[in-house]
PDB file of C-alpha atoms in Angstrom:
ATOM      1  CA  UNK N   8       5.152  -3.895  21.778  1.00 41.00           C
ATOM      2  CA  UNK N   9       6.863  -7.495  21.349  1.00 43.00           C
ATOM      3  CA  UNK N  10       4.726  -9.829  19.137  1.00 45.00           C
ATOM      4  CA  UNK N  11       4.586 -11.886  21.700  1.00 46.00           C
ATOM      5  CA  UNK N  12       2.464  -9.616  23.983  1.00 46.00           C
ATOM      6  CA  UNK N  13      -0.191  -8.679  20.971  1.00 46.00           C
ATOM      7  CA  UNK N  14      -0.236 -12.701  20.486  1.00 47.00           C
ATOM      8  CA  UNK N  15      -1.204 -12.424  24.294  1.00 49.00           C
ATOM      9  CA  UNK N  16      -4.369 -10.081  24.291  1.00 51.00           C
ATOM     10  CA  UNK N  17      -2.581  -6.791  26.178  1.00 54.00           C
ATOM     11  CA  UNK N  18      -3.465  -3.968  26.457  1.00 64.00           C
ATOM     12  CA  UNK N  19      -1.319  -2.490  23.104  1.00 68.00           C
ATOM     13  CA  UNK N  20       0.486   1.281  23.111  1.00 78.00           C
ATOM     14  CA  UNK N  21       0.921   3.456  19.998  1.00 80.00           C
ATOM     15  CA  UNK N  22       3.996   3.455  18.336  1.00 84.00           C
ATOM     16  CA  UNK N  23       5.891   6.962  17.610  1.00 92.00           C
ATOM     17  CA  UNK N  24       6.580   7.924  13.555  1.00 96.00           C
ATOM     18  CA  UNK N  25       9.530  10.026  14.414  1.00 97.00           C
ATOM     19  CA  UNK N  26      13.223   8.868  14.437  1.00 97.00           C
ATOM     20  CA  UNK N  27      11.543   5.644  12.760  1.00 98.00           C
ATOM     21  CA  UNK N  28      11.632   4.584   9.518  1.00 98.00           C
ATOM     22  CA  UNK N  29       9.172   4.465   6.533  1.00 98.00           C
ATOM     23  CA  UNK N  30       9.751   1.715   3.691  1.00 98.00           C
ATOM     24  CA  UNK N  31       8.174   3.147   0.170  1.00 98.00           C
ATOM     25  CA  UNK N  32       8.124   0.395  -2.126  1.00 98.00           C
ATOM     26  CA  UNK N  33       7.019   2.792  -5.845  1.00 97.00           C
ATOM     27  CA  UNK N  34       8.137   6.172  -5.508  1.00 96.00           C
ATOM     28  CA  UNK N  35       5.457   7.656  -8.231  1.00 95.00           C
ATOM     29  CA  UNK N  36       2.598   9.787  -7.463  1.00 94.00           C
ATOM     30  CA  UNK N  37       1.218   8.387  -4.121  1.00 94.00           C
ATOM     31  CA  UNK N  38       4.222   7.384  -3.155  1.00 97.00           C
ATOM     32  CA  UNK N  39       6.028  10.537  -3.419  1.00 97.00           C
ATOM     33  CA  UNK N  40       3.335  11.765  -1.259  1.00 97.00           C
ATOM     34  CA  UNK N  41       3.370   9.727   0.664  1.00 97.00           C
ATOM     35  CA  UNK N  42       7.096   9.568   1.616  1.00 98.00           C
ATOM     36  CA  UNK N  43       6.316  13.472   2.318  1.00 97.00           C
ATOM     37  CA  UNK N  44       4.349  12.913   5.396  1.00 98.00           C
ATOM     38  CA  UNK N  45       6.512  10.508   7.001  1.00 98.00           C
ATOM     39  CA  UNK N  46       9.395  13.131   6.543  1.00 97.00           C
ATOM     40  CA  UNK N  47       6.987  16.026   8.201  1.00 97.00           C
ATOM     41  CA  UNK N  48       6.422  13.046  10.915  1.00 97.00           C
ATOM     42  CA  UNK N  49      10.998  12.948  11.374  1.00 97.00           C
ATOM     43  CA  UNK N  50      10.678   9.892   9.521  1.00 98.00           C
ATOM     44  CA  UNK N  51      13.890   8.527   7.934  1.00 98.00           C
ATOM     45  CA  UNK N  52      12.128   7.710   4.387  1.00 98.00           C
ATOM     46  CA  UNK N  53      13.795   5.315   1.967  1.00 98.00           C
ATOM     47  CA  UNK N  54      12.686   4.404  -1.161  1.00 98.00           C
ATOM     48  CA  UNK N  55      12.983   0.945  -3.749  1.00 98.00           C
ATOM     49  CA  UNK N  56      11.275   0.351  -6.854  1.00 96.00           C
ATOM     50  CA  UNK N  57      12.297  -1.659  -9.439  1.00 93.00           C
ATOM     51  CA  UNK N  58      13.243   1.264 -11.981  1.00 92.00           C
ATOM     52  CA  UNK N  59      13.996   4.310  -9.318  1.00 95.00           C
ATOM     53  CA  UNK N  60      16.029   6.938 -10.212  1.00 90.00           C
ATOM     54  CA  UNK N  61      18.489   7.374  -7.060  1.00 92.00           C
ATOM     55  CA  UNK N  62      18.726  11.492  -8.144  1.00 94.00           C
ATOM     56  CA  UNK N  63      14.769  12.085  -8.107  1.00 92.00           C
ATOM     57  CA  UNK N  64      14.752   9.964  -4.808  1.00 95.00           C
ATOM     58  CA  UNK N  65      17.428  12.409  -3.357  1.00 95.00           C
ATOM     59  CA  UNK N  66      15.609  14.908  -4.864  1.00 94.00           C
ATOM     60  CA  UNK N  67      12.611  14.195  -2.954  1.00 94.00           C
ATOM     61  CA  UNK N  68      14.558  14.152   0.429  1.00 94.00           C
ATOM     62  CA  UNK N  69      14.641  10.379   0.024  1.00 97.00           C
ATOM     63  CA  UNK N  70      17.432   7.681   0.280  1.00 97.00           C
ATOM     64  CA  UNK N  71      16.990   5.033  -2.324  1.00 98.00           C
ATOM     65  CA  UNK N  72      18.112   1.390  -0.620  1.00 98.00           C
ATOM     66  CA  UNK N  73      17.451  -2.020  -1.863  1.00 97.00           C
ATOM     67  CA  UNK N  74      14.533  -3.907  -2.060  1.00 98.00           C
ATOM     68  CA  UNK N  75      16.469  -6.397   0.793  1.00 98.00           C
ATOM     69  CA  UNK N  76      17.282  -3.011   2.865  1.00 98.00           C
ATOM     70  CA  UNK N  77      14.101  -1.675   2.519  1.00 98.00           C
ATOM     71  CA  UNK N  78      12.430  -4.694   3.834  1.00 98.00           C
ATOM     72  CA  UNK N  79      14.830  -5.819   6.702  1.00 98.00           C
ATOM     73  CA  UNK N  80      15.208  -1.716   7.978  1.00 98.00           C
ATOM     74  CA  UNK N  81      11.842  -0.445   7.856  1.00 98.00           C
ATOM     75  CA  UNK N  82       9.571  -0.320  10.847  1.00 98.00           C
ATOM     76  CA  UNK N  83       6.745   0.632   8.290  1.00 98.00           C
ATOM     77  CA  UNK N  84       6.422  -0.874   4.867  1.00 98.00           C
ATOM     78  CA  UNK N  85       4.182   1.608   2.591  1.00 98.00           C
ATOM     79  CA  UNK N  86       3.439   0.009  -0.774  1.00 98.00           C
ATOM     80  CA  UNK N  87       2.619   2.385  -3.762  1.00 97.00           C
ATOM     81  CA  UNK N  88       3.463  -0.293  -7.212  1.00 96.00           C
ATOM     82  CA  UNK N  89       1.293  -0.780 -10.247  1.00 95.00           C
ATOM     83  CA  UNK N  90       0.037  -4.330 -10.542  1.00 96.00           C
ATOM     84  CA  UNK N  91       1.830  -6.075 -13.583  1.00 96.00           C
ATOM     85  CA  UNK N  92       3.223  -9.849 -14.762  1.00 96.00           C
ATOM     86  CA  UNK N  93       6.471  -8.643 -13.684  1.00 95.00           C
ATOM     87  CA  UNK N  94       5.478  -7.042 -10.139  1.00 96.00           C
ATOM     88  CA  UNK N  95       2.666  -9.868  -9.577  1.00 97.00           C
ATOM     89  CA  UNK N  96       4.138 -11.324  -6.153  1.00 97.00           C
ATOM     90  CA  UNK N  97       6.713  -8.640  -5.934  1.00 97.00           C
ATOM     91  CA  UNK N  98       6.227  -9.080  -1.771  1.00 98.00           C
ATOM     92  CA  UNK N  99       6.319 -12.745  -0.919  1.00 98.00           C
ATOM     93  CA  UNK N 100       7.883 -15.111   1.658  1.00 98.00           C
ATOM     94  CA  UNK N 101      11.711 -13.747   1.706  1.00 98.00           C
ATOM     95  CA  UNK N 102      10.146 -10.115   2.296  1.00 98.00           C
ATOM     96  CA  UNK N 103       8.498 -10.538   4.884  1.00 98.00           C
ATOM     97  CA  UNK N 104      10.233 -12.894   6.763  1.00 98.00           C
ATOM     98  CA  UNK N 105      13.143 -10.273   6.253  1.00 98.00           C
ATOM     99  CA  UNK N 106      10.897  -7.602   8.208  1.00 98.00           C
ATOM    100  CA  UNK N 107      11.640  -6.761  11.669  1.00 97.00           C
ATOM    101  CA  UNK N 108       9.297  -8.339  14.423  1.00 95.00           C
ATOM    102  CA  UNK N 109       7.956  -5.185  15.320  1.00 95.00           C
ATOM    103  CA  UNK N 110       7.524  -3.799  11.553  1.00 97.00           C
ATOM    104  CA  UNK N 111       3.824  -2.847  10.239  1.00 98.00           C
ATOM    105  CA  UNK N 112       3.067  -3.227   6.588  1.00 98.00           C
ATOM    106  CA  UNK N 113       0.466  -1.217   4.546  1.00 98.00           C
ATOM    107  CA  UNK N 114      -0.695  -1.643   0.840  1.00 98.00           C
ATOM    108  CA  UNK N 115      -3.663   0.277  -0.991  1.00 95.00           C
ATOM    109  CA  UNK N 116      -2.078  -0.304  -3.758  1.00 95.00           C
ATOM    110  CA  UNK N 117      -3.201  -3.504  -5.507  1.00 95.00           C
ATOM    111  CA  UNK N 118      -3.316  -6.949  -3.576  1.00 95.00           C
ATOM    112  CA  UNK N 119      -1.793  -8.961  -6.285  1.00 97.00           C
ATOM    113  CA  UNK N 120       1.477  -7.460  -5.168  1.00 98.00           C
ATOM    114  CA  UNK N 121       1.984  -9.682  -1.691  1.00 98.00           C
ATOM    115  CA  UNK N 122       1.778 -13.250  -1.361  1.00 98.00           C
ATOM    116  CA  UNK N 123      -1.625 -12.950   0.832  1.00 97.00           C
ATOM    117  CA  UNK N 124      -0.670 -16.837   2.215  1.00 97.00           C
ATOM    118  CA  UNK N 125       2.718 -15.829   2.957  1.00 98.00           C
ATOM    119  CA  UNK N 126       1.305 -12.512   4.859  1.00 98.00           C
ATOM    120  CA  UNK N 127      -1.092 -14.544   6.571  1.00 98.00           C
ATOM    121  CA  UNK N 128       1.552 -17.117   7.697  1.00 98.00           C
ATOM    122  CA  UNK N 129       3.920 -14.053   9.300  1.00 98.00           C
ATOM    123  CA  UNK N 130       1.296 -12.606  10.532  1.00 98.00           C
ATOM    124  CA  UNK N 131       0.007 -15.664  12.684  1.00 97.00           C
ATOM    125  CA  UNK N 132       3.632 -16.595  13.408  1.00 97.00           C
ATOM    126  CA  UNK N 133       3.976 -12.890  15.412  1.00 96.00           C
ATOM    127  CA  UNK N 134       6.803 -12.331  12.406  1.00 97.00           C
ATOM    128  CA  UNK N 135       5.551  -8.506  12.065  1.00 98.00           C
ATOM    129  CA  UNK N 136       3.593  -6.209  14.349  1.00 96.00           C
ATOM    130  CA  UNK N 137       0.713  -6.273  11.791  1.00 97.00           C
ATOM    131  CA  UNK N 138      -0.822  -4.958   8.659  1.00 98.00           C
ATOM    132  CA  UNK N 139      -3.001  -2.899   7.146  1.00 98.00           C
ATOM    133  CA  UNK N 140      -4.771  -3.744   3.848  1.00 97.00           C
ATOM    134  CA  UNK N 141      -6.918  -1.626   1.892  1.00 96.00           C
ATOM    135  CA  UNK N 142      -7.252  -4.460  -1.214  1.00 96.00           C
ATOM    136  CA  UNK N 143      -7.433  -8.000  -0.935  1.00 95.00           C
ATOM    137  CA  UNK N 144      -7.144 -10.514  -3.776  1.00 93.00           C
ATOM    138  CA  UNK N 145     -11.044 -11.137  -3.344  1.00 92.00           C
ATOM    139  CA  UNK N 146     -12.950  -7.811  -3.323  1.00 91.00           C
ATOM    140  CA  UNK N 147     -15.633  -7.616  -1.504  1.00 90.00           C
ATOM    141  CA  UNK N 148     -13.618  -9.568   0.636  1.00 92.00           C
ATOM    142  CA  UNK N 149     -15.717 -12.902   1.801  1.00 94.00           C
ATOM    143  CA  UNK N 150     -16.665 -13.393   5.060  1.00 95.00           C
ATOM    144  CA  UNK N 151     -15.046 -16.915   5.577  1.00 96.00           C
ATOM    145  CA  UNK N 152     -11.751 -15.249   4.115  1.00 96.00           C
ATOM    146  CA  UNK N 153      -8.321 -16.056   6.239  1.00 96.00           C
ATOM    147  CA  UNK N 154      -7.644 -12.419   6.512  1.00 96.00           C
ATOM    148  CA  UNK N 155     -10.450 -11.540   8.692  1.00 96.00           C
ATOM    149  CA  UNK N 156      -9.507 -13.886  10.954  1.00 96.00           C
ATOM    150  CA  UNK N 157      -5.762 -12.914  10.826  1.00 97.00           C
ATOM    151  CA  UNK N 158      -4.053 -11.335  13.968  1.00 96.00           C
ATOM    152  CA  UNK N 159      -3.012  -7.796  14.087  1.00 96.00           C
ATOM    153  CA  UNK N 160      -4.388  -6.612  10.754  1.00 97.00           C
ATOM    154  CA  UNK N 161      -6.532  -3.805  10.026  1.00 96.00           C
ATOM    155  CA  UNK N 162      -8.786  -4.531   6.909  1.00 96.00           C
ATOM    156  CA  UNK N 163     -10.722  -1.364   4.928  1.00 93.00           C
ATOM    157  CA  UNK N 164     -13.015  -2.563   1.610  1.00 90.00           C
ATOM    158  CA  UNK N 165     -10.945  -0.829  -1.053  1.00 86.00           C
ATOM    159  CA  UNK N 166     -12.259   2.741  -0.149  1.00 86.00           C
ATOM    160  CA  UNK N 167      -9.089   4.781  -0.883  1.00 75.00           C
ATOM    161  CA  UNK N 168     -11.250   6.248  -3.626  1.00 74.00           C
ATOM    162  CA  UNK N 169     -14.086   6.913  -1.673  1.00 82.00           C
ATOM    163  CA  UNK N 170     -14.045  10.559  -1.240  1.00 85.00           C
ATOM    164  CA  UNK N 171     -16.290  13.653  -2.653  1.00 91.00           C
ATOM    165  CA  UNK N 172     -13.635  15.188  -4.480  1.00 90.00           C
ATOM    166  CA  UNK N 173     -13.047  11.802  -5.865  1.00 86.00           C
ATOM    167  CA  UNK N 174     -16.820  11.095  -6.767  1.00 89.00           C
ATOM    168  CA  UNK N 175     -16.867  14.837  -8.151  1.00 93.00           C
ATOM    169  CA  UNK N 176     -14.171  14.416 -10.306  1.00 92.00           C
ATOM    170  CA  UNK N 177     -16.221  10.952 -11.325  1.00 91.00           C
ATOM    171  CA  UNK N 178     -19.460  11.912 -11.756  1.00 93.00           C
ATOM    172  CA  UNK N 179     -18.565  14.913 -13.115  1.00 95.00           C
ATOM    173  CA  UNK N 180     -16.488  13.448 -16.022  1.00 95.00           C
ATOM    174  CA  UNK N 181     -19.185  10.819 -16.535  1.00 94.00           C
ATOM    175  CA  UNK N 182     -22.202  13.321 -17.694  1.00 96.00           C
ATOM    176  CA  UNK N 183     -18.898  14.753 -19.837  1.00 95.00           C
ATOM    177  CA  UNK N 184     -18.730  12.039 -21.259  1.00 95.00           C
ATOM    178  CA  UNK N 185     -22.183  11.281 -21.997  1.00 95.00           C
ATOM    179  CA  UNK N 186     -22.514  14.879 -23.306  1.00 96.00           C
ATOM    180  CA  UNK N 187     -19.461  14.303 -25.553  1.00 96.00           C
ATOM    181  CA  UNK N 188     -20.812  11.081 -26.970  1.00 95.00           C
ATOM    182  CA  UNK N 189     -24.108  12.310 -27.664  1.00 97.00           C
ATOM    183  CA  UNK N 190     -23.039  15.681 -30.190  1.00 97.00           C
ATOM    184  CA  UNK N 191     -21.117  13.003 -31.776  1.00 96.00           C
ATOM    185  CA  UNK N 192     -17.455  13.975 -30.719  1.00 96.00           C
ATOM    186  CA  UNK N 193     -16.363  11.401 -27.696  1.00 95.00           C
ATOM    187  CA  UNK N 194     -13.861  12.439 -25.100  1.00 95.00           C
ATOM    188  CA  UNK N 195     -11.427  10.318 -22.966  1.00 93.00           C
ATOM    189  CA  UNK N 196     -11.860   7.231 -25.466  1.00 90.00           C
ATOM    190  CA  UNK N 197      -9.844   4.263 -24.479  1.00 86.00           C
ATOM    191  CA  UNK N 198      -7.882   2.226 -26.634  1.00 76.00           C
TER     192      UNK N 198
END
Protein backbone atom coordinates (compact mmCIF):
# COMPACT_ATOMS: atom_id res chain seq x y z
CA UNK A 1 0.00 0.00 0.00
CA UNK A 2 1.39 3.60 -1.08
CA UNK A 3 2.22 5.78 1.99
CA UNK A 4 0.05 7.97 0.85
CA UNK A 5 -3.09 5.78 1.35
CA UNK A 6 -1.97 4.65 5.15
CA UNK A 7 -1.44 8.64 5.61
CA UNK A 8 -5.19 8.55 4.41
CA UNK A 9 -6.95 6.16 7.01
CA UNK A 10 -7.72 3.00 4.36
CA UNK A 11 -8.52 0.18 4.85
CA UNK A 12 -4.59 -1.44 4.74
CA UNK A 13 -3.78 -5.17 3.05
CA UNK A 14 -0.98 -7.50 4.23
CA UNK A 15 2.05 -7.53 2.50
CA UNK A 16 3.54 -11.04 1.13
CA UNK A 17 7.31 -12.20 2.65
CA UNK A 18 8.07 -14.21 -0.40
CA UNK A 19 10.04 -12.99 -3.50
CA UNK A 20 10.69 -9.89 -1.06
CA UNK A 21 13.53 -8.99 0.62
CA UNK A 22 14.76 -9.07 4.29
CA UNK A 23 17.57 -6.46 5.41
CA UNK A 24 19.68 -8.09 8.54
CA UNK A 25 21.69 -5.46 9.91
CA UNK A 26 24.18 -8.06 12.71
CA UNK A 27 24.37 -11.40 11.45
CA UNK A 28 25.21 -13.07 15.10
CA UNK A 29 22.97 -15.20 17.03
CA UNK A 30 19.45 -13.65 16.50
CA UNK A 31 20.26 -12.55 13.48
CA UNK A 32 21.33 -15.69 11.96
CA UNK A 33 18.03 -16.85 13.06
CA UNK A 34 16.49 -14.71 12.10
CA UNK A 35 17.66 -14.45 8.44
CA UNK A 36 16.51 -18.32 8.57
CA UNK A 37 12.88 -17.64 8.64
CA UNK A 38 12.75 -15.12 6.06
CA UNK A 39 14.57 -17.71 3.74
CA UNK A 40 11.79 -20.56 4.80
CA UNK A 41 9.29 -17.45 3.97
CA UNK A 42 11.32 -17.26 -0.16
CA UNK A 43 12.83 -14.31 1.22
CA UNK A 44 15.93 -12.97 -0.62
CA UNK A 45 18.03 -12.37 2.78
CA UNK A 46 21.05 -10.07 2.74
CA UNK A 47 23.15 -9.34 5.37
CA UNK A 48 25.62 -6.02 6.62
CA UNK A 49 27.37 -5.61 9.73
CA UNK A 50 30.17 -3.72 10.31
CA UNK A 51 32.73 -6.75 10.73
CA UNK A 52 30.76 -9.65 8.56
CA UNK A 53 32.50 -12.28 7.20
CA UNK A 54 31.11 -12.52 3.43
CA UNK A 55 32.01 -16.68 3.64
CA UNK A 56 29.87 -17.34 6.95
CA UNK A 57 27.14 -15.05 5.31
CA UNK A 58 27.23 -17.37 2.18
CA UNK A 59 27.46 -19.97 4.41
CA UNK A 60 24.28 -19.21 5.98
CA UNK A 61 22.45 -18.97 2.54
CA UNK A 62 22.97 -15.22 2.84
CA UNK A 63 24.32 -12.47 0.45
CA UNK A 64 26.39 -9.96 2.30
CA UNK A 65 25.66 -6.22 0.60
CA UNK A 66 26.49 -2.89 1.95
CA UNK A 67 25.18 -1.06 4.61
CA UNK A 68 23.87 1.60 1.56
CA UNK A 69 22.42 -1.66 -0.36
CA UNK A 70 20.99 -3.06 2.47
CA UNK A 71 19.09 -0.01 3.32
CA UNK A 72 17.97 1.30 -0.19
CA UNK A 73 16.94 -2.72 -1.35
CA UNK A 74 15.22 -4.05 1.52
CA UNK A 75 11.48 -4.06 1.87
CA UNK A 76 12.12 -5.19 5.58
CA UNK A 77 14.91 -3.86 7.72
CA UNK A 78 15.57 -6.49 10.72
CA UNK A 79 18.08 -5.08 13.19
CA UNK A 80 20.10 -7.62 15.36
CA UNK A 81 23.57 -5.11 16.57
CA UNK A 82 25.01 -4.81 20.04
CA UNK A 83 24.72 -1.30 21.40
CA UNK A 84 28.31 0.31 21.55
CA UNK A 85 30.18 4.04 21.15
CA UNK A 86 30.94 2.95 17.77
CA UNK A 87 27.35 1.51 16.68
CA UNK A 88 25.49 4.32 18.89
CA UNK A 89 23.41 5.97 15.89
CA UNK A 90 24.50 3.34 13.48
CA UNK A 91 20.72 3.99 11.71
CA UNK A 92 20.18 7.69 11.34
CA UNK A 93 18.90 10.21 8.75
CA UNK A 94 20.84 8.91 5.42
CA UNK A 95 19.38 5.29 6.29
CA UNK A 96 16.33 5.82 6.34
CA UNK A 97 15.74 8.30 3.97
CA UNK A 98 17.62 5.70 1.66
CA UNK A 99 14.68 3.10 2.43
CA UNK A 100 12.10 2.45 -0.06
CA UNK A 101 8.59 4.13 0.54
CA UNK A 102 7.01 1.00 1.08
CA UNK A 103 9.92 -0.58 3.37
CA UNK A 104 9.05 -1.66 7.17
CA UNK A 105 11.76 -1.48 9.75
CA UNK A 106 12.04 -3.63 12.96
CA UNK A 107 14.59 -3.41 15.91
CA UNK A 108 14.51 -5.47 19.32
CA UNK A 109 17.71 -5.01 19.46
CA UNK A 110 18.71 -1.92 21.46
CA UNK A 111 17.13 1.62 20.68
CA UNK A 112 20.31 3.51 20.90
CA UNK A 113 21.04 2.12 17.47
CA UNK A 114 18.43 4.53 15.30
CA UNK A 115 18.17 8.10 15.44
CA UNK A 116 14.50 7.86 17.16
CA UNK A 117 13.97 11.83 15.78
CA UNK A 118 15.10 10.91 12.47
CA UNK A 119 12.62 7.68 12.54
CA UNK A 120 9.97 9.76 13.75
CA UNK A 121 10.50 12.43 11.02
CA UNK A 122 10.29 9.48 8.04
CA UNK A 123 7.81 8.06 9.56
CA UNK A 124 5.41 11.21 9.64
CA UNK A 125 6.74 12.23 6.22
CA UNK A 126 5.09 8.64 4.72
CA UNK A 127 9.12 7.97 3.88
CA UNK A 128 8.61 4.11 4.97
CA UNK A 129 5.56 1.91 5.33
CA UNK A 130 6.21 1.79 9.13
CA UNK A 131 8.01 0.29 12.03
CA UNK A 132 8.07 -1.87 14.60
CA UNK A 133 9.96 -1.23 17.87
CA UNK A 134 10.41 -3.48 20.64
CA UNK A 135 12.96 -0.81 22.67
CA UNK A 136 12.76 2.74 22.82
CA UNK A 137 15.41 5.11 24.18
CA UNK A 138 13.00 5.69 27.29
CA UNK A 139 11.86 2.34 28.76
CA UNK A 140 8.89 2.19 30.07
CA UNK A 141 8.21 4.29 27.31
CA UNK A 142 6.23 7.64 28.61
CA UNK A 143 2.98 8.28 27.72
CA UNK A 144 3.52 11.85 26.21
CA UNK A 145 6.45 10.17 24.12
CA UNK A 146 6.48 11.13 20.12
CA UNK A 147 6.48 7.53 19.26
CA UNK A 148 3.12 6.72 20.45
CA UNK A 149 1.78 9.19 18.55
CA UNK A 150 3.84 8.27 15.40
CA UNK A 151 2.02 6.88 12.23
CA UNK A 152 2.34 3.37 11.14
CA UNK A 153 4.40 2.00 14.02
CA UNK A 154 3.79 -0.88 16.11
CA UNK A 155 5.27 -0.35 19.70
CA UNK A 156 5.81 -3.64 22.26
CA UNK A 157 7.46 -2.65 26.00
CA UNK A 158 10.75 -4.48 25.58
CA UNK A 159 9.16 -8.02 26.07
CA UNK A 160 11.39 -10.05 23.69
CA UNK A 161 12.52 -11.69 26.91
CA UNK A 162 9.34 -12.30 28.26
CA UNK A 163 8.87 -15.91 27.85
CA UNK A 164 8.77 -19.11 30.37
CA UNK A 165 11.67 -20.70 29.02
CA UNK A 166 13.27 -17.38 29.39
CA UNK A 167 12.07 -16.78 33.09
CA UNK A 168 13.09 -20.59 33.71
CA UNK A 169 16.35 -20.23 32.58
CA UNK A 170 16.26 -16.86 34.99
CA UNK A 171 14.88 -17.89 37.93
CA UNK A 172 16.40 -20.94 37.77
CA UNK A 173 20.01 -19.60 37.60
CA UNK A 174 19.11 -17.04 40.26
CA UNK A 175 18.41 -19.64 43.33
CA UNK A 176 21.93 -21.13 41.60
CA UNK A 177 23.32 -18.49 42.32
CA UNK A 178 22.14 -17.83 45.67
CA UNK A 179 22.95 -21.49 46.49
CA UNK A 180 26.49 -20.98 45.11
CA UNK A 181 27.09 -17.86 47.14
CA UNK A 182 25.90 -19.18 50.25
CA UNK A 183 28.49 -22.66 50.54
CA UNK A 184 30.94 -20.03 49.85
CA UNK A 185 31.95 -20.89 46.15
CA UNK A 186 30.05 -18.15 43.73
CA UNK A 187 29.14 -19.01 40.19
CA UNK A 188 28.69 -16.75 37.09
CA UNK A 189 30.69 -13.80 38.90
CA UNK A 190 31.02 -10.75 36.79
CA UNK A 191 33.96 -8.80 36.34
Amino acid sequence: MPPSEAAAGSRASGGDLDGHRLGVVGLGRLGTKVARVGAAFGMDVVAWSQNLDAERADGLGVRSVSKDELFSTADVVTIHYKLSDRSRGLVGAAELKAMKPGSILVNTSRAGLIDTDALITVLEAGGIRGAGLDVHDEEPLPVDHRLRSTPRTVLTPHLGYVTEDTYRIFFTQAVEDIAAWISGEPIRVLG
